[in-house]
Coordinates of C-alpha atoms in Angstrom, one line a residue:
M30 CA 0.0 0.0 0.0
R31 CA 1.3 3.4 -1.0
R32 CA 0.9 6.3 1.5
V33 CA -0.1 9.8 0.3
R34 CA 0.2 13.1 2.2
P35 CA -3.1 14.2 3.7
G36 CA -5.0 16.5 1.4
V37 CA -3.3 15.2 -1.7
A38 CA -5.2 12.9 -4.1
A39 CA -3.6 9.5 -4.8
P40 CA -2.6 8.9 -8.4
R41 CA -5.2 7.1 -10.5
G42 CA -5.0 3.4 -10.2
S43 CA -3.2 3.4 -6.9
T44 CA -4.5 1.5 -3.9
A45 CA -4.0 4.4 -1.4
G46 CA -7.2 5.2 0.3
A47 CA -9.2 2.7 -1.7
G48 CA -12.9 2.8 -0.9
R49 CA -12.8 6.3 0.6
A50 CA -12.6 9.8 -0.6
P51 CA -9.3 11.7 -0.1
A52 CA -9.2 13.9 3.0
P53 CA -9.8 17.5 2.3
S54 CA -6.9 19.8 3.1
D55 CA -9.1 22.4 4.9
G56 CA -10.5 19.8 7.4
K57 CA -14.1 20.2 6.1
A58 CA -16.3 17.3 5.1
P59 CA -16.0 16.3 1.4
S60 CA -18.4 18.1 -0.9
R61 CA -19.6 14.9 -2.6
A62 CA -20.0 11.3 -1.6
P63 CA -17.6 8.6 -2.9
G64 CA -18.7 7.6 -6.4
E65 CA -20.9 10.6 -6.9
E66 CA -20.4 12.5 -10.2
R67 CA -18.5 15.8 -10.1
A68 CA -20.3 18.9 -11.4
L69 CA -18.7 20.6 -14.4
T70 CA -17.5 24.1 -13.8
S71 CA -16.3 26.8 -16.2
V72 CA -12.8 28.0 -16.4
A73 CA -11.8 31.6 -16.7
A74 CA -9.7 32.7 -19.7
G75 CA -6.0 32.5 -19.1
D76 CA -3.4 35.2 -19.3
R77 CA -2.7 34.4 -22.9
Y78 CA -6.3 35.3 -24.0
R79 CA -6.5 38.8 -25.3
P80 CA -9.9 40.1 -26.5
A81 CA -9.9 42.3 -29.5
Q82 CA -10.0 46.1 -29.1
G83 CA -13.5 47.3 -28.0
E84 CA -14.7 43.7 -27.6
G85 CA -16.7 42.9 -24.6
P86 CA -18.4 39.7 -23.3
E87 CA -21.7 40.8 -25.0
R88 CA -20.1 40.9 -28.5
A89 CA -19.3 37.6 -30.3
R90 CA -16.2 37.3 -32.4
P91 CA -16.8 36.7 -36.1
E92 CA -15.4 33.1 -35.9
E93 CA -17.9 32.4 -33.1
L94 CA -21.0 33.5 -35.0
P95 CA -23.1 30.7 -36.6
R96 CA -22.5 30.0 -40.3
L97 CA -24.4 28.1 -42.9
W98 CA -23.0 24.7 -44.0
H99 CA -24.2 22.6 -46.8
V100 CA -24.4 19.0 -45.7
T101 CA -24.7 15.8 -47.9
L102 CA -25.1 12.7 -45.8
S103 CA -24.9 9.3 -47.6
V104 CA -26.2 6.1 -46.0
S105 CA -26.4 2.5 -47.2
G106 CA -27.1 -1.0 -46.0
E107 CA -29.3 -4.1 -46.5
E108 CA -32.1 -3.7 -49.0
A109 CA -35.4 -2.4 -47.6
P110 CA -38.8 -2.1 -49.3
L111 CA -38.7 1.0 -51.4
R112 CA -42.1 2.2 -50.1
E113 CA -40.9 2.0 -46.5
V114 CA -37.7 3.9 -47.3
R115 CA -39.7 6.7 -48.9
R116 CA -42.2 6.9 -46.0
A117 CA -39.3 7.0 -43.5
L118 CA -37.5 9.8 -45.4
E119 CA -40.8 11.7 -45.7
Q120 CA -41.3 11.4 -42.0
L121 CA -37.7 12.6 -41.3
A122 CA -38.4 15.6 -43.6
H123 CA -41.7 16.3 -41.8
D124 CA -40.0 16.1 -38.4
H125 CA -37.1 18.3 -39.6
P126 CA -38.1 20.8 -42.2
F127 CA -34.5 21.9 -42.7
L128 CA -34.0 19.0 -45.1
L129 CA -33.7 20.2 -48.6
T130 CA -33.9 17.0 -50.5
S131 CA -33.6 13.2 -50.1
R132 CA -32.8 10.7 -52.8
Y133 CA -33.2 7.0 -52.2
A134 CA -33.1 3.5 -53.5
V135 CA -33.7 0.1 -51.9
D136 CA -30.2 0.0 -50.4
H137 CA -28.9 3.6 -50.1
A138 CA -30.0 7.2 -49.7
E139 CA -28.6 10.7 -49.8
I140 CA -29.8 13.6 -47.7
R141 CA -29.0 17.2 -48.4
Y142 CA -29.7 20.1 -46.1
W143 CA -28.3 23.4 -44.7
E144 CA -27.0 23.4 -41.1
E145 CA -26.3 26.4 -39.0
A146 CA -23.3 25.9 -36.8
R147 CA -20.3 27.8 -35.4
D148 CA -17.7 25.7 -37.4
L149 CA -17.3 22.7 -39.6
H150 CA -16.7 20.4 -36.6
D151 CA -20.1 21.3 -35.0
A152 CA -21.9 20.9 -38.4
A153 CA -20.3 17.5 -39.0
A154 CA -21.1 16.3 -35.5
V155 CA -24.8 17.2 -35.9
A156 CA -24.8 15.5 -39.3
L157 CA -23.2 12.3 -38.0
R158 CA -25.9 12.0 -35.3
L159 CA -28.9 12.7 -37.6
W160 CA -29.5 9.2 -39.0
G161 CA -29.0 7.4 -35.7
E162 CA -31.0 9.7 -33.5
H163 CA -34.0 9.6 -35.8
R164 CA -33.8 6.0 -36.8
Q165 CA -36.6 5.0 -34.4
T166 CA -38.9 8.1 -34.6
A167 CA -38.9 8.2 -38.4
G168 CA -38.6 4.5 -38.9
L169 CA -35.4 4.8 -40.9
P170 CA -33.7 1.6 -42.2
P171 CA -30.8 0.4 -40.0
W172 CA -28.2 1.6 -42.6
E173 CA -24.8 3.0 -41.8
I174 CA -23.4 6.4 -42.8
V175 CA -21.0 5.8 -45.6
G176 CA -20.3 9.4 -46.7
L177 CA -20.4 12.9 -45.4
E178 CA -19.6 16.2 -47.1
V179 CA -19.8 19.5 -45.2
I180 CA -18.9 22.6 -47.1
D181 CA -19.4 26.3 -46.3
R182 CA -21.9 28.4 -48.1
Q183 CA -19.3 30.3 -50.2
T184 CA -17.7 27.0 -51.4
Y185 CA -21.1 25.6 -52.3
H186 CA -22.1 28.6 -54.4
Q187 CA -18.6 28.8 -56.0
R188 CA -18.9 25.1 -57.0
I189 CA -22.3 25.6 -58.5
A190 CA -21.2 28.7 -60.4
E191 CA -18.2 26.9 -61.9
G192 CA -20.4 23.9 -62.8
Y193 CA -18.4 21.3 -60.9
G194 CA -20.1 21.3 -57.6
P195 CA -22.7 18.9 -56.3
A196 CA -25.5 18.5 -58.9
P197 CA -28.1 21.0 -58.1
A198 CA -30.6 19.4 -55.8
T199 CA -33.7 18.0 -57.3
P200 CA -36.8 19.8 -56.2
V201 CA -37.2 20.0 -52.5
G202 CA -38.7 16.7 -51.2
V203 CA -38.1 13.0 -51.3
H204 CA -37.3 11.5 -54.7
P205 CA -35.9 8.2 -56.0
F206 CA -32.5 8.1 -57.6

């Protein structure tokens, strides 16, 4: 058994103080019971953070403002009845009117929509959860995500103008390939 100075937490994985919370350094009772989850707290900005001139907490930086991202999500899997795939995609579009268009076949589908997010990482994270989170409520087939493209609004319009971007979406709605 390894001994630890009072008020200092034992390293993870050690046997010091097994089964009991470390003793607080101020002599007060612990603020939580052993095994109880800790609450998350915010952390103040460090010394290296320098807000821009004239910027206060009420003013968001341009890179923190939400932007529009064009998302194309591709899914595929075992064949499913075409009528059920269409009905499930229509239900998804009804539940989430942000969907622009869905194209489908018996073993794959593609969903296109605009997502408002702070950055590409946030937009992609939402897109990657979309199919799984709505599989039950919309009755979507148990297909896996096989493709994801997330591009900003400027890139989308530039591609369309140059004629090499994603094919212009078919009319809004759910359509077969």
